[in-house]
Amino acid sequence: MLKNPSVKYQRFDPVSLPNRRWPSQTITKAPIWCSVDLRDGNQALAVPMNVSQKLDMFDALVKCGFKEIEVGFPSASNTEFSFNRRLIEENRIPDDVTIQCLVQAREDLIEKTVQSLIGAKKVIIHMYNSTSPAQRKYVFGKSKEEIIAVAVKGAQMIKDRLHRLTEGGTHVTLQYSPESFSATEVEFAKEISEAVMDVWQPTPQHKMILNLPDTVEVCMPNVYADQIEWICTNIKNRESLIVSLHTHNDRGTGTAATELGLLAGADRVEGTLFGNGERTGNLDIVQVAMNLYMHGMDPKLDFSDMNGLIQMYERTTGMTVPPRQPYAGELVFTAFSGSHQDAIKKGLSGYEQHNTIWDVPYLTIDPNDIGREYREVIRVNSQSGKGGVAYLLESEFGIELPKDMQREFGPIANDIVDSLGREVSGAELKQMFWKEYIERETPFQLYHFHADGVDGVFTCRCSLVINGKERGVTGKGNGPIAAFADALITDAGAPSFEVTTYREQSLSSGTEAAALAFIQIKTATGKLIWGAGTDTNIELASIKAVLSAVNRAG
Ligand code: KIV
Ligand code: ZN
């Protein structure tokens, strides 16, 4: 990289817009959406989609609720042309969906495009030509006037052929894009757009779409918003236009540029699922739509089956959705940090109790709304705290560790996870718990237990395996647990202790035991130690829990 980049790169000149209004606007409703997956997205694939892949994606886009879909560039290839014909001839386009086709301002291409659309119910013909100084100079070698002449001629050629569609009952909307708009002088973008308007003569009843592309993202999103507001304010017959945004993501701010562009007065947004498109991609429409949703607005697009949509996208495009892609990525509802996990757990349980407005820390939306599950929310690695460990044991196995026990087991589990150096599953955590508590059978192992109570005094007779040798022991107390503790201390030679906490729960399905007991003991030195035991008999589960604690006390 250069020490002084200014010798090679220059600052982007902002638009002069001293009284800009967009910073104090808010977005209150969804824009008109147009998917350009099948055109702009498709053009950017190493292997473009074939007809059946395009059909697969078209159906998915319709299912999401897109009412305008740019289906291709029919003059560019036979695949594109025959895709249009299949959509139309096989009646695959719902009545409320308009298909859009892109075309350059060239007669042969316009002719082929019109042919490809014959018989459709509703179409948008989208003509573009490039307008920026660099394109004018290097690519076309044309003056501003000559570039305007190209657009006007193309607009006229389309107009002359419209009857071929309208006579057959096709409703046609016309769209013009001054390609590379954001790198074009706003005054020139206005001039060329107005020249096209002069040909197409849009009215408030039959508007045309003026699409203002950020073909290559060359400036900050606030500057793009200024450009949009400038056009919306200065162009003639604004009321006869649907102003449309088409952003790319070269500086990583396609979403911001679109949102600020909406504040600046645009009505419509073009983009793709998950941001597929040339270079860094097109605008990710999912992001803008879900951003509206998380602010309580109906985005008019439905991503309830996000996983299904991702599968379709990966199948048809061969692309993948990065794990941290907003809303869609595999990791976006996953917290690795212990404090995050704890906060999410508390937030989720608060939300479940009150079921009002979503305000769960760290989760912008309820993962359930897009077909994700809460169990994806928390995973355990060495960064996790006790909250995450407890959450997984509870959500996956119904094991509800007492709070104090979470404090004891959390660091034990963390040390093991740390030494493994990787994330662990719920099943692995359960195994750790079993090993630490349930399977602690030395020095004392229970062989047989029996307790009787008379007038509130319980006597227990049991046989234990102590350091490998079987022995019968007895004890007395005001309950079976107290009697067993007495037998351990007075007869089996265990160091003195008292039982301080006892909790039991039944285990739900799929586990080998029906009851799980947790016991906390206090040793003679004041140490608090937990134990746990399972059995189909709840009394035996608690007796095993006492032994587990005593064995752990060592
Ligand atoms: O990015 C772009 O400018 C385009 C146009 C053809 C609209 O895709
Ligand atoms: Zn584009």
PDB file of C-alpha atoms in Angstrom, residues 290-538:
ATOM      1  CA  MET A 290     -35.409  -7.860   8.709  1.00  0.00           C
ATOM      2  CA  ASN A 291     -34.174  -4.485   9.971  1.00  0.00           C
ATOM      3  CA  LEU A 292     -37.710  -3.184   9.378  1.00  0.00           C
ATOM      4  CA  TYR A 293     -39.145  -6.252  11.085  1.00  0.00           C
ATOM      5  CA  MET A 294     -36.999  -5.779  14.184  1.00  0.00           C
ATOM      6  CA  HIS A 295     -38.418  -2.266  14.450  1.00  0.00           C
ATOM      7  CA  GLY A 296     -41.949  -3.644  14.420  1.00  0.00           C
ATOM      8  CA  MET A 297     -42.791  -2.996  10.756  1.00  0.00           C
ATOM      9  CA  ASP A 298     -44.271  -5.538   8.401  1.00  0.00           C
ATOM     10  CA  PRO A 299     -41.502  -5.899   5.806  1.00  0.00           C
ATOM     11  CA  LYS A 300     -43.943  -7.452   3.294  1.00  0.00           C
ATOM     12  CA  LEU A 301     -41.447 -10.244   2.770  1.00  0.00           C
ATOM     13  CA  ASP A 302     -41.610 -13.486   4.681  1.00  0.00           C
ATOM     14  CA  PHE A 303     -38.430 -15.184   5.857  1.00  0.00           C
ATOM     15  CA  SER A 304     -40.122 -17.588   8.281  1.00  0.00           C
ATOM     16  CA  ASP A 305     -38.247 -20.491   6.727  1.00  0.00           C
ATOM     17  CA  MET A 306     -34.767 -18.979   6.685  1.00  0.00           C
ATOM     18  CA  ASN A 307     -33.067 -22.372   6.698  1.00  0.00           C
ATOM     19  CA  GLY A 308     -35.092 -23.547   3.683  1.00  0.00           C
ATOM     20  CA  LEU A 309     -34.268 -20.323   1.863  1.00  0.00           C
ATOM     21  CA  ILE A 310     -30.548 -20.721   2.562  1.00  0.00           C
ATOM     22  CA  GLN A 311     -30.643 -24.288   1.281  1.00  0.00           C
ATOM     23  CA  MET A 312     -32.374 -23.160  -1.908  1.00  0.00           C
ATOM     24  CA  TYR A 313     -29.848 -20.325  -2.335  1.00  0.00           C
ATOM     25  CA  GLU A 314     -26.864 -22.607  -1.871  1.00  0.00           C
ATOM     26  CA  ARG A 315     -28.342 -25.256  -4.156  1.00  0.00           C
ATOM     27  CA  THR A 316     -29.090 -22.846  -6.992  1.00  0.00           C
ATOM     28  CA  THR A 317     -26.158 -20.436  -6.823  1.00  0.00           C
ATOM     29  CA  GLY A 318     -23.387 -22.642  -5.456  1.00  0.00           C
ATOM     30  CA  MET A 319     -22.614 -19.807  -3.030  1.00  0.00           C
ATOM     31  CA  THR A 320     -22.639 -20.102   0.745  1.00  0.00           C
ATOM     32  CA  VAL A 321     -24.055 -17.829   3.422  1.00  0.00           C
ATOM     33  CA  PRO A 322     -21.221 -16.732   5.736  1.00  0.00           C
ATOM     34  CA  PRO A 323     -21.717 -17.760   9.369  1.00  0.00           C
ATOM     35  CA  ARG A 324     -21.925 -14.168  10.573  1.00  0.00           C
ATOM     36  CA  GLN A 325     -24.251 -12.868   7.843  1.00  0.00           C
ATOM     37  CA  PRO A 326     -26.854 -10.722   9.670  1.00  0.00           C
ATOM     38  CA  TYR A 327     -30.057 -12.659  10.422  1.00  0.00           C
ATOM     39  CA  ALA A 328     -29.140 -15.634   8.226  1.00  0.00           C
ATOM     40  CA  GLY A 329     -25.674 -16.808   9.290  1.00  0.00           C
ATOM     41  CA  GLU A 330     -25.289 -19.966  11.295  1.00  0.00           C
ATOM     42  CA  LEU A 331     -23.744 -18.101  14.239  1.00  0.00           C
ATOM     43  CA  VAL A 332     -25.973 -15.060  14.519  1.00  0.00           C
ATOM     44  CA  PHE A 333     -28.089 -16.496  17.327  1.00  0.00           C
ATOM     45  CA  THR A 334     -25.153 -18.067  19.098  1.00  0.00           C
ATOM     46  CA  ALA A 335     -23.452 -16.646  22.163  1.00  0.00           C
ATOM     47  CA  PHE A 336     -20.045 -17.939  23.140  1.00  0.00           C
ATOM     48  CA  SER A 337     -19.363 -15.573  26.013  1.00  0.00           C
ATOM     49  CA  GLY A 338     -20.581 -16.623  29.438  1.00  0.00           C
ATOM     50  CA  SER A 339     -21.964 -13.231  30.399  1.00  0.00           C
ATOM     51  CA  HIS A 340     -23.891 -13.035  27.122  1.00  0.00           C
ATOM     52  CA  GLN A 341     -25.273 -16.530  27.691  1.00  0.00           C
ATOM     53  CA  ASP A 342     -26.374 -15.629  31.172  1.00  0.00           C
ATOM     54  CA  ALA A 343     -28.089 -12.456  29.996  1.00  0.00           C
ATOM     55  CA  ILE A 344     -29.810 -14.251  27.126  1.00  0.00           C
ATOM     56  CA  LYS A 345     -31.030 -16.995  29.445  1.00  0.00           C
ATOM     57  CA  LYS A 346     -32.518 -14.425  31.824  1.00  0.00           C
ATOM     58  CA  GLY A 347     -33.957 -12.393  28.959  1.00  0.00           C
ATOM     59  CA  LEU A 348     -35.558 -15.438  27.364  1.00  0.00           C
ATOM     60  CA  SER A 349     -37.166 -16.551  30.577  1.00  0.00           C
ATOM     61  CA  GLY A 350     -38.380 -12.970  31.255  1.00  0.00           C
ATOM     62  CA  TYR A 351     -39.847 -12.847  27.764  1.00  0.00           C
ATOM     63  CA  GLU A 352     -41.548 -16.214  28.227  1.00  0.00           C
ATOM     64  CA  GLN A 353     -43.143 -15.023  31.468  1.00  0.00           C
ATOM     65  CA  HIS A 354     -44.388 -11.647  30.241  1.00  0.00           C
ATOM     66  CA  ASN A 355     -44.624 -12.340  26.524  1.00  0.00           C
ATOM     67  CA  THR A 356     -44.730  -8.674  25.579  1.00  0.00           C
ATOM     68  CA  ILE A 357     -42.244  -6.686  23.507  1.00  0.00           C
ATOM     69  CA  TRP A 358     -39.053  -8.526  22.599  1.00  0.00           C
ATOM     70  CA  ASP A 359     -36.145  -7.111  24.572  1.00  0.00           C
ATOM     71  CA  VAL A 360     -33.886 -10.082  25.117  1.00  0.00           C
ATOM     72  CA  PRO A 361     -30.289  -8.902  25.496  1.00  0.00           C
ATOM     73  CA  TYR A 362     -28.000  -9.683  22.564  1.00  0.00           C
ATOM     74  CA  LEU A 363     -30.774 -11.064  20.337  1.00  0.00           C
ATOM     75  CA  THR A 364     -32.234  -8.480  17.974  1.00  0.00           C
ATOM     76  CA  ILE A 365     -35.120 -10.771  17.054  1.00  0.00           C
ATOM     77  CA  ASP A 366     -36.675 -13.982  18.288  1.00  0.00           C
ATOM     78  CA  PRO A 367     -34.819 -16.689  16.325  1.00  0.00           C
ATOM     79  CA  ASN A 368     -38.073 -18.646  16.275  1.00  0.00           C
ATOM     80  CA  ASP A 369     -39.658 -16.052  13.984  1.00  0.00           C
ATOM     81  CA  ILE A 370     -37.387 -17.135  11.162  1.00  0.00           C
ATOM     82  CA  GLY A 371     -37.504 -20.842  11.924  1.00  0.00           C
ATOM     83  CA  ARG A 372     -34.446 -20.987  14.150  1.00  0.00           C
ATOM     84  CA  GLU A 373     -34.503 -22.591  17.562  1.00  0.00           C
ATOM     85  CA  TYR A 374     -33.543 -21.400  20.979  1.00  0.00           C
ATOM     86  CA  ARG A 375     -31.261 -24.358  21.417  1.00  0.00           C
ATOM     87  CA  GLU A 376     -29.013 -22.824  18.784  1.00  0.00           C
ATOM     88  CA  VAL A 377     -28.626 -19.789  20.965  1.00  0.00           C
ATOM     89  CA  ILE A 378     -26.160 -21.156  23.465  1.00  0.00           C
ATOM     90  CA  ARG A 379     -23.113 -23.268  22.897  1.00  0.00           C
ATOM     91  CA  VAL A 380     -20.353 -23.977  25.358  1.00  0.00           C
ATOM     92  CA  ASN A 381     -16.674 -23.340  24.824  1.00  0.00           C
ATOM     93  CA  SER A 382     -13.884 -22.159  27.079  1.00  0.00           C
ATOM     94  CA  GLN A 383     -15.311 -18.615  27.015  1.00  0.00           C
ATOM     95  CA  SER A 384     -18.644 -19.741  28.422  1.00  0.00           C
ATOM     96  CA  GLY A 385     -19.764 -19.328  31.985  1.00  0.00           C
ATOM     97  CA  LYS A 386     -21.911 -21.415  34.278  1.00  0.00           C
ATOM     98  CA  GLY A 387     -25.044 -19.960  32.653  1.00  0.00           C
ATOM     99  CA  GLY A 388     -24.298 -21.605  29.333  1.00  0.00           C
ATOM    100  CA  VAL A 389     -23.478 -24.943  30.939  1.00  0.00           C
ATOM    101  CA  ALA A 390     -26.697 -24.887  32.970  1.00  0.00           C
ATOM    102  CA  TYR A 391     -28.720 -23.792  29.947  1.00  0.00           C
ATOM    103  CA  LEU A 392     -27.551 -26.680  27.797  1.00  0.00           C
ATOM    104  CA  LEU A 393     -28.108 -29.273  30.518  1.00  0.00           C
ATOM    105  CA  GLU A 394     -31.591 -27.923  31.071  1.00  0.00           C
ATOM    106  CA  SER A 395     -32.634 -27.321  27.475  1.00  0.00           C
ATOM    107  CA  GLU A 396     -31.273 -30.581  26.110  1.00  0.00           C
ATOM    108  CA  PHE A 397     -31.776 -32.991  29.026  1.00  0.00           C
ATOM    109  CA  GLY A 398     -34.166 -31.278  31.431  1.00  0.00           C
ATOM    110  CA  ILE A 399     -31.484 -31.276  34.161  1.00  0.00           C
ATOM    111  CA  GLU A 400     -32.165 -28.267  36.380  1.00  0.00           C
ATOM    112  CA  LEU A 401     -29.032 -27.685  38.426  1.00  0.00           C
ATOM    113  CA  PRO A 402     -29.585 -25.754  41.661  1.00  0.00           C
ATOM    114  CA  LYS A 403     -28.024 -22.270  41.407  1.00  0.00           C
ATOM    115  CA  ASP A 404     -25.255 -23.042  43.931  1.00  0.00           C
ATOM    116  CA  MET A 405     -24.447 -26.242  42.136  1.00  0.00           C
ATOM    117  CA  GLN A 406     -24.123 -24.326  38.858  1.00  0.00           C
ATOM    118  CA  ARG A 407     -21.449 -22.251  40.587  1.00  0.00           C
ATOM    119  CA  GLU A 408     -19.607 -25.445  41.529  1.00  0.00           C
ATOM    120  CA  PHE A 409     -19.990 -27.367  38.266  1.00  0.00           C
ATOM    121  CA  GLY A 410     -19.498 -24.379  35.891  1.00  0.00           C
ATOM    122  CA  PRO A 411     -15.754 -23.954  36.553  1.00  0.00           C
ATOM    123  CA  ILE A 412     -15.224 -27.755  36.584  1.00  0.00           C
ATOM    124  CA  ALA A 413     -16.802 -28.015  33.127  1.00  0.00           C
ATOM    125  CA  ASN A 414     -14.931 -24.933  31.927  1.00  0.00           C
ATOM    126  CA  ASP A 415     -11.562 -26.426  32.889  1.00  0.00           C
ATOM    127  CA  ILE A 416     -12.328 -29.579  30.922  1.00  0.00           C
ATOM    128  CA  VAL A 417     -13.581 -27.586  27.906  1.00  0.00           C
ATOM    129  CA  ASP A 418     -10.481 -25.409  28.124  1.00  0.00           C
ATOM    130  CA  SER A 419      -8.191 -28.428  28.012  1.00  0.00           C
ATOM    131  CA  LEU A 420     -10.129 -29.804  25.021  1.00  0.00           C
ATOM    132  CA  GLY A 421      -9.660 -26.458  23.270  1.00  0.00           C
ATOM    133  CA  ARG A 422     -12.944 -26.672  21.394  1.00  0.00           C
ATOM    134  CA  GLU A 423     -16.667 -26.203  21.666  1.00  0.00           C
ATOM    135  CA  VAL A 424     -18.540 -29.049  23.396  1.00  0.00           C
ATOM    136  CA  SER A 425     -22.009 -30.414  22.848  1.00  0.00           C
ATOM    137  CA  GLY A 426     -24.775 -30.774  25.409  1.00  0.00           C
ATOM    138  CA  ALA A 427     -24.235 -34.535  25.408  1.00  0.00           C
ATOM    139  CA  GLU A 428     -20.563 -34.065  26.285  1.00  0.00           C
ATOM    140  CA  LEU A 429     -21.507 -31.733  29.125  1.00  0.00           C
ATOM    141  CA  LYS A 430     -23.925 -34.303  30.480  1.00  0.00           C
ATOM    142  CA  GLN A 431     -21.156 -36.891  30.342  1.00  0.00           C
ATOM    143  CA  MET A 432     -18.900 -34.553  32.349  1.00  0.00           C
ATOM    144  CA  PHE A 433     -21.656 -34.064  34.885  1.00  0.00           C
ATOM    145  CA  TRP A 434     -22.218 -37.799  35.197  1.00  0.00           C
ATOM    146  CA  LYS A 435     -18.525 -38.453  35.624  1.00  0.00           C
ATOM    147  CA  GLU A 436     -18.108 -35.725  38.231  1.00  0.00           C
ATOM    148  CA  TYR A 437     -21.200 -36.540  40.331  1.00  0.00           C
ATOM    149  CA  ILE A 438     -23.230 -39.607  39.438  1.00  0.00           C
ATOM    150  CA  GLU A 439     -20.382 -42.023  38.843  1.00  0.00           C
ATOM    151  CA  ARG A 440     -18.416 -41.143  42.020  1.00  0.00           C
ATOM    152  CA  GLU A 441     -18.286 -44.515  43.729  1.00  0.00           C
ATOM    153  CA  THR A 442     -15.085 -44.457  45.765  1.00  0.00           C
ATOM    154  CA  PRO A 443     -14.389 -44.844  48.548  1.00  0.00           C
ATOM    155  CA  PHE A 444     -18.089 -45.647  49.221  1.00  0.00           C
ATOM    156  CA  GLN A 445     -20.370 -47.565  46.891  1.00  0.00           C
ATOM    157  CA  LEU A 446     -23.982 -48.435  47.684  1.00  0.00           C
ATOM    158  CA  TYR A 447     -24.873 -52.080  47.381  1.00  0.00           C
ATOM    159  CA  HIS A 448     -28.146 -52.288  49.238  1.00  0.00           C
ATOM    160  CA  PHE A 449     -30.268 -49.795  51.220  1.00  0.00           C
ATOM    161  CA  HIS A 450     -33.307 -50.207  53.443  1.00  0.00           C
ATOM    162  CA  ALA A 451     -34.879 -47.745  55.941  1.00  0.00           C
ATOM    163  CA  ASP A 452     -37.890 -48.058  58.301  1.00  0.00           C
ATOM    164  CA  GLY A 453     -39.464 -45.354  60.404  1.00  0.00           C
ATOM    165  CA  VAL A 454     -41.225 -45.780  63.733  1.00  0.00           C
ATOM    166  CA  ASP A 455     -42.639 -42.731  65.514  1.00  0.00           C
ATOM    167  CA  GLY A 456     -40.530 -40.406  63.391  1.00  0.00           C
ATOM    168  CA  VAL A 457     -37.269 -42.252  64.058  1.00  0.00           C
ATOM    169  CA  PHE A 458     -35.786 -43.939  61.016  1.00  0.00           C
ATOM    170  CA  THR A 459     -33.362 -46.815  61.106  1.00  0.00           C
ATOM    171  CA  CYS A 460     -31.385 -47.678  58.019  1.00  0.00           C
ATOM    172  CA  ARG A 461     -29.617 -50.925  57.253  1.00  0.00           C
ATOM    173  CA  CYS A 462     -27.439 -50.973  54.215  1.00  0.00           C
ATOM    174  CA  SER A 463     -24.543 -52.676  52.723  1.00  0.00           C
ATOM    175  CA  LEU A 464     -21.733 -50.654  51.210  1.00  0.00           C
ATOM    176  CA  VAL A 465     -18.641 -51.496  49.280  1.00  0.00           C
ATOM    177  CA  ILE A 466     -15.907 -49.575  51.079  1.00  0.00           C
ATOM    178  CA  ASN A 467     -12.579 -49.492  49.316  1.00  0.00           C
ATOM    179  CA  GLY A 468     -13.489 -52.700  47.524  1.00  0.00           C
ATOM    180  CA  LYS A 469     -14.856 -54.610  50.533  1.00  0.00           C
ATOM    181  CA  GLU A 470     -18.529 -55.156  51.251  1.00  0.00           C
ATOM    182  CA  ARG A 471     -19.810 -54.212  54.721  1.00  0.00           C
ATOM    183  CA  GLY A 472     -23.167 -53.864  56.455  1.00  0.00           C
ATOM    184  CA  VAL A 473     -23.761 -50.578  58.306  1.00  0.00           C
ATOM    185  CA  THR A 474     -26.664 -49.102  60.284  1.00  0.00           C
ATOM    186  CA  GLY A 475     -27.710 -45.662  61.452  1.00  0.00           C
ATOM    187  CA  LYS A 476     -30.587 -43.674  62.920  1.00  0.00           C
ATOM    188  CA  GLY A 477     -32.135 -40.280  62.137  1.00  0.00           C
ATOM    189  CA  ASN A 478     -35.331 -38.307  61.650  1.00  0.00           C
ATOM    190  CA  GLY A 479     -35.602 -39.427  58.025  1.00  0.00           C
ATOM    191  CA  PRO A 480     -33.986 -41.896  55.628  1.00  0.00           C
ATOM    192  CA  ILE A 481     -31.311 -39.382  54.542  1.00  0.00           C
ATOM    193  CA  ALA A 482     -30.428 -38.454  58.128  1.00  0.00           C
ATOM    194  CA  ALA A 483     -30.321 -42.165  59.096  1.00  0.00           C
ATOM    195  CA  PHE A 484     -27.994 -42.890  56.173  1.00  0.00           C
ATOM    196  CA  ALA A 485     -25.735 -39.957  57.043  1.00  0.00           C
ATOM    197  CA  ASP A 486     -25.537 -41.305  60.595  1.00  0.00           C
ATOM    198  CA  ALA A 487     -24.630 -44.788  59.306  1.00  0.00           C
ATOM    199  CA  LEU A 488     -21.874 -43.331  57.151  1.00  0.00           C
ATOM    200  CA  ILE A 489     -20.362 -41.241  59.934  1.00  0.00           C
ATOM    201  CA  THR A 490     -20.793 -43.493  62.931  1.00  0.00           C
ATOM    202  CA  ASP A 491     -20.475 -46.925  61.346  1.00  0.00           C
ATOM    203  CA  ALA A 492     -18.722 -46.654  57.980  1.00  0.00           C
ATOM    204  CA  GLY A 493     -15.984 -44.264  59.118  1.00  0.00           C
ATOM    205  CA  ALA A 494     -16.832 -41.325  56.827  1.00  0.00           C
ATOM    206  CA  PRO A 495     -15.615 -37.892  58.061  1.00  0.00           C
ATOM    207  CA  SER A 496     -18.359 -35.931  59.824  1.00  0.00           C
ATOM    208  CA  PHE A 497     -20.748 -33.842  57.700  1.00  0.00           C
ATOM    209  CA  GLU A 498     -24.263 -32.452  57.713  1.00  0.00           C
ATOM    210  CA  VAL A 499     -26.779 -32.269  54.871  1.00  0.00           C
ATOM    211  CA  THR A 500     -27.505 -28.607  54.095  1.00  0.00           C
ATOM    212  CA  THR A 501     -29.604 -28.673  50.906  1.00  0.00           C
ATOM    213  CA  TYR A 502     -31.720 -31.265  49.215  1.00  0.00           C
ATOM    214  CA  ARG A 503     -33.513 -31.025  45.870  1.00  0.00           C
ATOM    215  CA  GLU A 504     -35.025 -33.571  43.601  1.00  0.00           C
ATOM    216  CA  GLN A 505     -36.553 -33.569  40.170  1.00  0.00           C
ATOM    217  CA  SER A 506     -37.971 -36.072  37.817  1.00  0.00           C
ATOM    218  CA  LEU A 507     -36.139 -36.449  34.570  1.00  0.00           C
ATOM    219  CA  SER A 508     -38.126 -36.179  31.402  1.00  0.00           C
ATOM    220  CA  SER A 509     -37.895 -38.599  28.543  1.00  0.00           C
ATOM    221  CA  GLY A 510     -34.914 -40.398  27.116  1.00  0.00           C
ATOM    222  CA  THR A 511     -32.853 -40.839  30.230  1.00  0.00           C
ATOM    223  CA  GLU A 512     -31.993 -44.000  32.047  1.00  0.00           C
ATOM    224  CA  ALA A 513     -33.406 -42.876  35.394  1.00  0.00           C
ATOM    225  CA  ALA A 514     -36.687 -41.301  36.358  1.00  0.00           C
ATOM    226  CA  ALA A 515     -35.435 -39.274  39.322  1.00  0.00           C
ATOM    227  CA  LEU A 516     -32.445 -37.045  39.921  1.00  0.00           C
ATOM    228  CA  ALA A 517     -31.527 -35.869  43.426  1.00  0.00           C
ATOM    229  CA  PHE A 518     -29.092 -33.111  44.397  1.00  0.00           C
ATOM    230  CA  ILE A 519     -27.627 -32.942  47.898  1.00  0.00           C
ATOM    231  CA  GLN A 520     -25.295 -30.384  49.360  1.00  0.00           C
ATOM    232  CA  ILE A 521     -23.262 -31.312  52.456  1.00  0.00           C
ATOM    233  CA  LYS A 522     -21.158 -29.243  54.814  1.00  0.00           C
ATOM    234  CA  THR A 523     -17.977 -30.905  56.068  1.00  0.00           C
ATOM    235  CA  ALA A 524     -16.491 -30.478  59.548  1.00  0.00           C
ATOM    236  CA  THR A 525     -14.182 -27.814  58.102  1.00  0.00           C
ATOM    237  CA  GLY A 526     -17.179 -25.877  56.747  1.00  0.00           C
ATOM    238  CA  LYS A 527     -16.684 -26.813  53.109  1.00  0.00           C
ATOM    239  CA  LEU A 528     -19.865 -27.000  51.006  1.00  0.00           C
ATOM    240  CA  ILE A 529     -19.903 -29.861  48.518  1.00  0.00           C
ATOM    241  CA  TRP A 530     -22.547 -31.053  46.082  1.00  0.00           C
ATOM    242  CA  GLY A 531     -23.519 -34.559  45.130  1.00  0.00           C
ATOM    243  CA  ALA A 532     -26.057 -36.027  42.736  1.00  0.00           C
ATOM    244  CA  GLY A 533     -27.695 -39.400  42.277  1.00  0.00           C
ATOM    245  CA  THR A 534     -30.208 -40.983  39.946  1.00  0.00           C
ATOM    246  CA  ASP A 535     -32.519 -43.913  40.359  1.00  0.00           C
ATOM    247  CA  THR A 536     -36.001 -44.956  39.403  1.00  0.00           C
ATOM    248  CA  ASN A 537     -36.713 -44.861  43.154  1.00  0.00           C
ATOM    249  CA  ILE A 538     -36.568 -41.287  44.464  1.00  0.00           C
TER     250      ILE A 538
END
